[in-house]
Tab-separated table of C-alpha atoms and ligand atoms in Angstrom:
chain	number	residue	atom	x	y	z
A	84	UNK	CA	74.963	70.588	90.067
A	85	UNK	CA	72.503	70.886	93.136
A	86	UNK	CA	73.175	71.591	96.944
A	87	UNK	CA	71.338	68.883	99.009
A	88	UNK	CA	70.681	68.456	102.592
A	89	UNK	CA	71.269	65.401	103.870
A	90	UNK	CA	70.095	64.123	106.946
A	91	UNK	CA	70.282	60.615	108.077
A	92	UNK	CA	73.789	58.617	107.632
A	93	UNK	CA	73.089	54.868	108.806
A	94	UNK	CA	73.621	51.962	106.833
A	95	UNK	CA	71.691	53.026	104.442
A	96	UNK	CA	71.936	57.071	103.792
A	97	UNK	CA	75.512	57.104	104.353
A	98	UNK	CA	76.653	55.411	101.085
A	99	UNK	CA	73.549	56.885	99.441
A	100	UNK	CA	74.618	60.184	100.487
A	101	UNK	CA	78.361	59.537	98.865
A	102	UNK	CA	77.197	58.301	95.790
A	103	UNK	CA	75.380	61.945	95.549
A	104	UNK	CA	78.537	63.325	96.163
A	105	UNK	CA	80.550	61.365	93.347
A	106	UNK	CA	77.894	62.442	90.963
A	107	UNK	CA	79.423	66.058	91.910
A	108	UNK	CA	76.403	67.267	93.574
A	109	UNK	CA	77.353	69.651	96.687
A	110	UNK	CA	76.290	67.601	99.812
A	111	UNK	CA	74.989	68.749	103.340
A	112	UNK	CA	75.678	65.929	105.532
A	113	UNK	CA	73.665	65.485	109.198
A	114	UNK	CA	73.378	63.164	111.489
A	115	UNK	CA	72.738	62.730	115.373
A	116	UNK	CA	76.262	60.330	115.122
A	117	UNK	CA	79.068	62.715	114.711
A	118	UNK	CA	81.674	59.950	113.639
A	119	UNK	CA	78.769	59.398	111.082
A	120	UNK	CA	78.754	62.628	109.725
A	121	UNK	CA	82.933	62.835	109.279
A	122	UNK	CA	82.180	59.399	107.855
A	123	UNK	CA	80.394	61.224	104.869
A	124	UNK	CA	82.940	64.781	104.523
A	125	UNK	CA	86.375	62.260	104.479
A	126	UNK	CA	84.189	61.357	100.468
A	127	UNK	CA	83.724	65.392	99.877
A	128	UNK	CA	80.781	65.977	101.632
A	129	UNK	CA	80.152	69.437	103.871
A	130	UNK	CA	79.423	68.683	107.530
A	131	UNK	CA	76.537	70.150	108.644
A	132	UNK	CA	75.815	71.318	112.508
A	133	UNK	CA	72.029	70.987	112.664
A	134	UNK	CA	69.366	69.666	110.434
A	135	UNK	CA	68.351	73.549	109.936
A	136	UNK	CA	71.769	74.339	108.934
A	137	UNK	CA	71.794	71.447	106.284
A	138	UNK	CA	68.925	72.426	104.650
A	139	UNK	CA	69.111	76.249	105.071
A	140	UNK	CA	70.801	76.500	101.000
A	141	UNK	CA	69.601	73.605	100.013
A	142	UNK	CA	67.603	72.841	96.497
A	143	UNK	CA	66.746	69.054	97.253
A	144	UNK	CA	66.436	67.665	101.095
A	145	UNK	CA	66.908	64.165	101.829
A	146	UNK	CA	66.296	61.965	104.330
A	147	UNK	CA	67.116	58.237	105.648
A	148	UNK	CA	65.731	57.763	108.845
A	149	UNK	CA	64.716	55.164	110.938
A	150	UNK	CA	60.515	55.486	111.128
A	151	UNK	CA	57.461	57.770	110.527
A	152	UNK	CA	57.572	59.653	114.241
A	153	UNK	CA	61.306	60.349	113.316
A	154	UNK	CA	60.051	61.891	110.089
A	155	UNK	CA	57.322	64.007	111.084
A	156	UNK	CA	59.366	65.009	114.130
A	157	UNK	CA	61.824	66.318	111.487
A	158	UNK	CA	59.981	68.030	109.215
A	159	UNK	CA	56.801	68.837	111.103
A	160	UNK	CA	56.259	68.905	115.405
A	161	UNK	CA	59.596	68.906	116.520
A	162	UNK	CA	61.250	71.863	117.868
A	163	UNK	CA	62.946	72.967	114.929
A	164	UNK	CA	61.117	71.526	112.159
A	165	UNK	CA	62.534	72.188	109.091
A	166	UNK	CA	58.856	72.386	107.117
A	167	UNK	CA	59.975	76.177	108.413
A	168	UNK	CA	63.400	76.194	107.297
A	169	UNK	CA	63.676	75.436	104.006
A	170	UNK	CA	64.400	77.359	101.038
A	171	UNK	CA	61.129	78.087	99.215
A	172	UNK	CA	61.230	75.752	95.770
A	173	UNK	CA	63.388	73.228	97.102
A	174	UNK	CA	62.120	69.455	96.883
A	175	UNK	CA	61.789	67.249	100.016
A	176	UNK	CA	62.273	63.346	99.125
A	177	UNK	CA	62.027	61.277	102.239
A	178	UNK	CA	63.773	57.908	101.561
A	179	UNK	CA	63.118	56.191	104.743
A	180	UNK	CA	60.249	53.354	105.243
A	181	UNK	CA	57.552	54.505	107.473
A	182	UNK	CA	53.759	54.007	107.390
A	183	UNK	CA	51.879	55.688	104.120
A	184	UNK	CA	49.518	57.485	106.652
A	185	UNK	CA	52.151	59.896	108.279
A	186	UNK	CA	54.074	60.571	104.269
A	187	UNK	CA	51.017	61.734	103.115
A	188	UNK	CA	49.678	63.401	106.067
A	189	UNK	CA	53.214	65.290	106.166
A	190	UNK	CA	53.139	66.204	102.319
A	191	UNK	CA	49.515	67.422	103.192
A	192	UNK	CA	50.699	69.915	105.484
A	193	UNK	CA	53.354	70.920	103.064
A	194	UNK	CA	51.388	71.315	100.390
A	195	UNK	CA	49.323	73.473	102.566
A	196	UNK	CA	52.246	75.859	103.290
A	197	UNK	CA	53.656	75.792	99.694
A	198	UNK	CA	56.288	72.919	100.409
A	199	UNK	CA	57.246	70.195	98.416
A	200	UNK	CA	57.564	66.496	100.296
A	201	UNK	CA	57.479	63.558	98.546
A	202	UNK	CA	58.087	59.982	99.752
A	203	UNK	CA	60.302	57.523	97.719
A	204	UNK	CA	61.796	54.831	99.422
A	205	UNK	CA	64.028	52.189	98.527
A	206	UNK	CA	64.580	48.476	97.845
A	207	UNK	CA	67.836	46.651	97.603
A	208	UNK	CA	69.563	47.473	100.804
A	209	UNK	CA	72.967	48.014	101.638
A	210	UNK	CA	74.323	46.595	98.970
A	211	UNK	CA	72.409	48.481	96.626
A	212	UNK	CA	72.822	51.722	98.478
A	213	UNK	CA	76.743	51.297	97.767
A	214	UNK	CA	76.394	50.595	94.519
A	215	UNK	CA	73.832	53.311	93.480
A	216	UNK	CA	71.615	50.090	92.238
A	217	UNK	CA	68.664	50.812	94.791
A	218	UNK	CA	64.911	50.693	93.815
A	219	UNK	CA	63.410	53.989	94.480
A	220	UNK	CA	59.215	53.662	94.857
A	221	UNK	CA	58.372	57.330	94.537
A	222	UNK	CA	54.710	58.906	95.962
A	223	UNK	CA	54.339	62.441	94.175
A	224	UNK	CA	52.690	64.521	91.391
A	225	UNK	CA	54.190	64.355	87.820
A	226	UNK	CA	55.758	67.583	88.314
A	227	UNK	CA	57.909	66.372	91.536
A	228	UNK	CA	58.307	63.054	90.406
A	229	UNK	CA	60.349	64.745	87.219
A	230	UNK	CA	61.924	67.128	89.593
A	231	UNK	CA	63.288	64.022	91.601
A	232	UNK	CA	64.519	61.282	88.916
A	233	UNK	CA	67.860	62.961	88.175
A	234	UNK	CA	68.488	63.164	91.557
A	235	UNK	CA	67.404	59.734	92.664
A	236	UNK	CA	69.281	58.628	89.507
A	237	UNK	CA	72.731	59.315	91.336
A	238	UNK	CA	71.543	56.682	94.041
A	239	UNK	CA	69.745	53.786	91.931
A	240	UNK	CA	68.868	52.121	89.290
A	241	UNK	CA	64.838	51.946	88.961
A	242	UNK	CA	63.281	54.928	89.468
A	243	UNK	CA	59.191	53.866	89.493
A	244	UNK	CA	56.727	56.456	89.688
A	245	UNK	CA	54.318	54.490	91.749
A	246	UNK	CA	51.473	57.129	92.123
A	247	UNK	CA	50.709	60.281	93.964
A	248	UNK	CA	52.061	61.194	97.536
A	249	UNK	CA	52.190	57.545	99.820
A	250	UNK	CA	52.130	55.549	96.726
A	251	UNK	CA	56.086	54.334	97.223
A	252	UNK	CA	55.242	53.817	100.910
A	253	UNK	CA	52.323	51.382	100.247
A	254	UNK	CA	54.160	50.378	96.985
A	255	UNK	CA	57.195	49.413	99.564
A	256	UNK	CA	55.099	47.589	101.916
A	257	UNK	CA	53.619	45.519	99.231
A	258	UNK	CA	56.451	44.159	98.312
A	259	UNK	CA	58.244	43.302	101.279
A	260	UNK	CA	55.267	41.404	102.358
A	261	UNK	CA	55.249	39.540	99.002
A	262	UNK	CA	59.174	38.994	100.203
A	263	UNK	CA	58.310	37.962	103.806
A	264	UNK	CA	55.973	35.270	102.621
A	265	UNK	CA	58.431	34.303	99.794
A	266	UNK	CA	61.186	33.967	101.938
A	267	UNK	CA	59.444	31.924	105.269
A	268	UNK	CA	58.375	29.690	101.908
A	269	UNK	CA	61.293	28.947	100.542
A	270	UNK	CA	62.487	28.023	104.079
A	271	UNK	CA	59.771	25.513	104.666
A	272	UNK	CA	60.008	23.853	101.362
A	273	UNK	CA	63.776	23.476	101.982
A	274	UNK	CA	63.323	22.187	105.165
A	275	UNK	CA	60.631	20.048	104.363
A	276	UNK	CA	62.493	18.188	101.849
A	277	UNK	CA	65.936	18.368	103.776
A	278	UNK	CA	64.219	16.557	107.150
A	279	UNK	CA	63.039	14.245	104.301
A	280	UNK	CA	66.394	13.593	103.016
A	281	UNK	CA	67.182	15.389	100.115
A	282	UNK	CA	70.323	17.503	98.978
A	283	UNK	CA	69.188	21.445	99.642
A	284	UNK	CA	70.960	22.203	97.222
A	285	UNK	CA	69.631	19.435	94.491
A	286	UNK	CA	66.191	20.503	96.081
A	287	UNK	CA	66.895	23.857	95.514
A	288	UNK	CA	67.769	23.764	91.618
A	289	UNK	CA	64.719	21.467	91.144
A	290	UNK	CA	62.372	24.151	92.828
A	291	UNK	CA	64.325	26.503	90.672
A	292	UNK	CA	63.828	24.763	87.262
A	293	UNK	CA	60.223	24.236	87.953
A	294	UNK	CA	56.782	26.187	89.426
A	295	UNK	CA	58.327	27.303	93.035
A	296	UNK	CA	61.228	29.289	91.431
A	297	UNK	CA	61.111	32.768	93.566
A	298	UNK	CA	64.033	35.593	93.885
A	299	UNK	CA	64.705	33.636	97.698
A	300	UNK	CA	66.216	30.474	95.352
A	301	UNK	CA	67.808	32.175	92.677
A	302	UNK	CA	69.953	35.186	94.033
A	303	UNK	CA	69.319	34.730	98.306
A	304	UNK	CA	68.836	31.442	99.874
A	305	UNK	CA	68.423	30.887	102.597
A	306	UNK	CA	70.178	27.489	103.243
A	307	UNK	CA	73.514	27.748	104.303
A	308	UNK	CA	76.165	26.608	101.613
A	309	UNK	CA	73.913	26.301	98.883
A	310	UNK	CA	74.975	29.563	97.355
A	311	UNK	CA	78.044	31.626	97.572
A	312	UNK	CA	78.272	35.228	98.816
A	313	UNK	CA	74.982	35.143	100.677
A	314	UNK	CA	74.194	35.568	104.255
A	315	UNK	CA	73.499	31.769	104.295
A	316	UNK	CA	76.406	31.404	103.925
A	317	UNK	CA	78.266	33.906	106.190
A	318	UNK	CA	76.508	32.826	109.641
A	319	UNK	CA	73.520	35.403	108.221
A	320	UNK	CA	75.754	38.299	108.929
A	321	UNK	CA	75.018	41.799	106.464
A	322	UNK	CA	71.932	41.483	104.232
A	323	UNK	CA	68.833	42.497	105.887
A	324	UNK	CA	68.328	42.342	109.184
A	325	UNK	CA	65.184	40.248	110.572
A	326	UNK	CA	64.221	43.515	112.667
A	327	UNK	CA	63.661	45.191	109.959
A	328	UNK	CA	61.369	42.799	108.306
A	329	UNK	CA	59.335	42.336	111.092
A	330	UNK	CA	58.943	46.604	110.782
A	331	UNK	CA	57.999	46.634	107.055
A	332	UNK	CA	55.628	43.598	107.466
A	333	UNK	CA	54.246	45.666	110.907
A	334	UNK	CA	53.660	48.766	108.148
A	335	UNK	CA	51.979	46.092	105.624
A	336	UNK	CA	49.417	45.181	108.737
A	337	UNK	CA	48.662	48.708	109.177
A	338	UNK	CA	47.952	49.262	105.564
A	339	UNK	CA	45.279	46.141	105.522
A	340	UNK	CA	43.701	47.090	108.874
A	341	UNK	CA	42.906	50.936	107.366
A	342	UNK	CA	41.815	49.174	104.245
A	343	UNK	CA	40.398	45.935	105.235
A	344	UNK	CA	41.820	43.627	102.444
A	345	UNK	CA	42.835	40.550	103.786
A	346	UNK	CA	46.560	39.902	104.731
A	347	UNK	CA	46.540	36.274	106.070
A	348	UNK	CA	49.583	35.313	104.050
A	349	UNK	CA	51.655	38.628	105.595
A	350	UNK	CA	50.212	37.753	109.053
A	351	UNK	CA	51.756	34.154	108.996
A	352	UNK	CA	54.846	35.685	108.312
A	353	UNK	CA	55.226	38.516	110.622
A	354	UNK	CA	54.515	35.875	113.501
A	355	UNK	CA	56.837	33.858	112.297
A	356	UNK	CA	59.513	36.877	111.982
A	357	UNK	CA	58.292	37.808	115.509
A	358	UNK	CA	58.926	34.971	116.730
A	359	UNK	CA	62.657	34.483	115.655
A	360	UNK	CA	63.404	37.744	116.875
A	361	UNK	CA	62.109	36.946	120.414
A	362	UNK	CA	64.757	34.159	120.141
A	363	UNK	CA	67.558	36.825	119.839
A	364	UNK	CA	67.683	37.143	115.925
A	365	UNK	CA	66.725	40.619	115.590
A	366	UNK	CA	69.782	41.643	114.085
A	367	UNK	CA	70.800	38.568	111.419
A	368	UNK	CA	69.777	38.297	108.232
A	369	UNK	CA	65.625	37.875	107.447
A	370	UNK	CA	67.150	34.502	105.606
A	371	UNK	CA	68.370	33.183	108.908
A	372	UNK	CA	63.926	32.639	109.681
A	373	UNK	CA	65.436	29.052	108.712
A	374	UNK	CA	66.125	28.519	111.703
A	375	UNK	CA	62.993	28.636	113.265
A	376	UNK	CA	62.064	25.643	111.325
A	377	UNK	CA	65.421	23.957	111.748
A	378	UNK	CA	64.494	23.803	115.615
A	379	UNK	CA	61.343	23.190	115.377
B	536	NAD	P1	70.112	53.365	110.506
B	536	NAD	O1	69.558	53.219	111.871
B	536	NAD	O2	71.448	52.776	110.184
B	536	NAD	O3	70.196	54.930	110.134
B	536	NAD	C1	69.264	55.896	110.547
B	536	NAD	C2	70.058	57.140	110.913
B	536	NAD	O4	69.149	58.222	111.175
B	536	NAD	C3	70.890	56.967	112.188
B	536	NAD	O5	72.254	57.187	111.868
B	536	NAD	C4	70.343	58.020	113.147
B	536	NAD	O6	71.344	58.611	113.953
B	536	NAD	C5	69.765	59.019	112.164
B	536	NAD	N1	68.755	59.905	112.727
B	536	NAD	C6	67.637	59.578	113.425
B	536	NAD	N2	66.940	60.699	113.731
B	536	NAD	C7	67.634	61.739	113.208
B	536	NAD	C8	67.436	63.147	113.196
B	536	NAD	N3	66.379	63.719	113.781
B	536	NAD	N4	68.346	63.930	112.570
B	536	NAD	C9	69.424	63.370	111.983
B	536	NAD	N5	69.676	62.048	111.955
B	536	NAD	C10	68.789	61.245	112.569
B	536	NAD	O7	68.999	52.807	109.518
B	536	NAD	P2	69.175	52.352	107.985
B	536	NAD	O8	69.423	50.897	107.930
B	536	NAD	O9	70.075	53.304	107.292
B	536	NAD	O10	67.676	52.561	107.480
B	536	NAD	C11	67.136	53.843	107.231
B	536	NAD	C12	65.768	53.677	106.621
B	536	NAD	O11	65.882	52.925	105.412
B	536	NAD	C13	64.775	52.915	107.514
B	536	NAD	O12	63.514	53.509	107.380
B	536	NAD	C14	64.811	51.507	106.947
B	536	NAD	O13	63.596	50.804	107.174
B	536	NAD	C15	65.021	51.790	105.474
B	536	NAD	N6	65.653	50.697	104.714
B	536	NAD	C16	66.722	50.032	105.230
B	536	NAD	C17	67.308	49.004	104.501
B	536	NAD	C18	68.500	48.246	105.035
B	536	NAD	O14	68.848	47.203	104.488
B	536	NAD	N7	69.174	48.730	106.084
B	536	NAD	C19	66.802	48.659	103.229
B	536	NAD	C20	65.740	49.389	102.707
B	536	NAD	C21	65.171	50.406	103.465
């Protein structure tokens, strides 16, 4: 079994980071939260007192953190970066969602110094992250993509090797901003036909059975009471918060404006995202954009 450096503990790398450790895999646990970091050793992980300490034994090095300047800052042009810390062979895999531009630029200087980084990150939230069901999107050669998938195995389900380093980043963004425009959709169907006096959830099976089926109606929607064990139907508590949305559909913009292809769709729904979040929604559920059009 593998030591691996672990640094990041939210939501997110927390359970990921425990579901290493059931897989018997030694764990290096670090995070700027102390009560984060016992979090992780109470499951039988090792605490760590630095990001440099975490990594100094380490074979694989993983990280779960919030955005790109967080990442570079890590590995790269902060004052420890750990680009000159860790053991030489060991894999980097940074799971967090930041812009394609600053993965590959960081696994450019790595590669220039003999390091391996590769990005991978992840779809199917916290849920997923407990479960070791997540989605990993993986940027890196064949070698380091085969390196990784045992690994990435102990944390999810579907491990896609979506092409070299910044493919999972712009294989990420893609699909959130498919989910973004699914999602503010579904809502305006729903509401459409609920102002117009049908059932949401008859509507909602109809749309189902016929041409507008999407993932939003058949495991997440967005009406409240229609479906059980959803945010919908929990106030829009847990799930995925609209904050974060509006940051993967921010990295989706950045993506079209480097290559100019057209995101009108993605646009539409990052104002409307934007918009609910100026209203105080930041931290609900991306589902709860509903109510945008509910007040309307
Ligand atoms: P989070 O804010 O809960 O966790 C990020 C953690 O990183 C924090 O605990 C913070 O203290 C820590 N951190 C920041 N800088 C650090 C540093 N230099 N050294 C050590 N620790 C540091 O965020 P999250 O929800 O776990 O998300 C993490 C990443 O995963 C983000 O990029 C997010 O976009 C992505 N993501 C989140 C979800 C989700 O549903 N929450 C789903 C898919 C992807």
């Amino acid at each position: 079994m593998a030591t691996i450096a672990f640094i990041g503990l939210g939501h997110m790398g927390g359970p990921m980071a425990i579901n290493l450790v059931k897989a018997g895999h030694n764990v290096h646990a670090f995070d700027l939260v102390d009560e984060l970091v016992k979090g992780v050793v109470a499951e039988g992980a090792q605490a760590a007192s630095s990001a440099a300490d975490a990594v100094s034994d380490a074979d694989f090095v993983i990280s779960m953190l919030p955005a790109g300047k967080h990442v570079e800052a890590l590995y790269v042009t902060g004052d420890a970066p750990l680009f000159d810390r860790v053991k030489p062979g060991a894999l980097i895999i940074d799971s967090s969602t930041i812009d394609a531009a600053t993965a590959q630029r960081v696994a450019k200087v790595g590669a220039e110094r003999g390091i391996n980084f590769i990005d991978a990150p992840v779809s199917g939230g916290v849920g997923g992250a407990k479960e070791g069901t997540l989605a990993f999107m993986v940027g890196a050669s064949d070698a380091q993509f085969a390196q990784a998938k045992p690994v990435l195995e102990c944390m999810g389900k579907n491990i896609f090797h979506a092409g070299d380093h910044g493919a999972g980043q712009i294989a990420k963004a893609c699909n959130n901003l498919l989910l973004g425009v699914l999602m503010t959709g579904t809502c305006e169907a729903l509401n459409l036909g609920v102002k117009n006096g049908l059932d949401p959830a008859v509507l909602s099976e109809i749309m189902k059975q016929s041409s507008g089926n999407n993932w939003a109606l058949q495991v997440y929607n967005p009406f409240p009471g229609v479906m059980e064990g959803v945010p919908s139907s929990n106030g829009y508590q847990g799930g995925f918060m609209v904050d974060l949305m509006y940051k993967d559909l921010g990295l989706a913009m950045e993506l079209s404006q480097q290559s100019a292809s057209p995101v009108p769709m993605g646009s539409g729904a990052r104002a409307l995202f934007s918009l609910h979040k100026a209203k105080g929604n930041g931290a609900l559920d991306f589902s709860s954009v509903l109510k945008l059009y509910q007040d309307q």
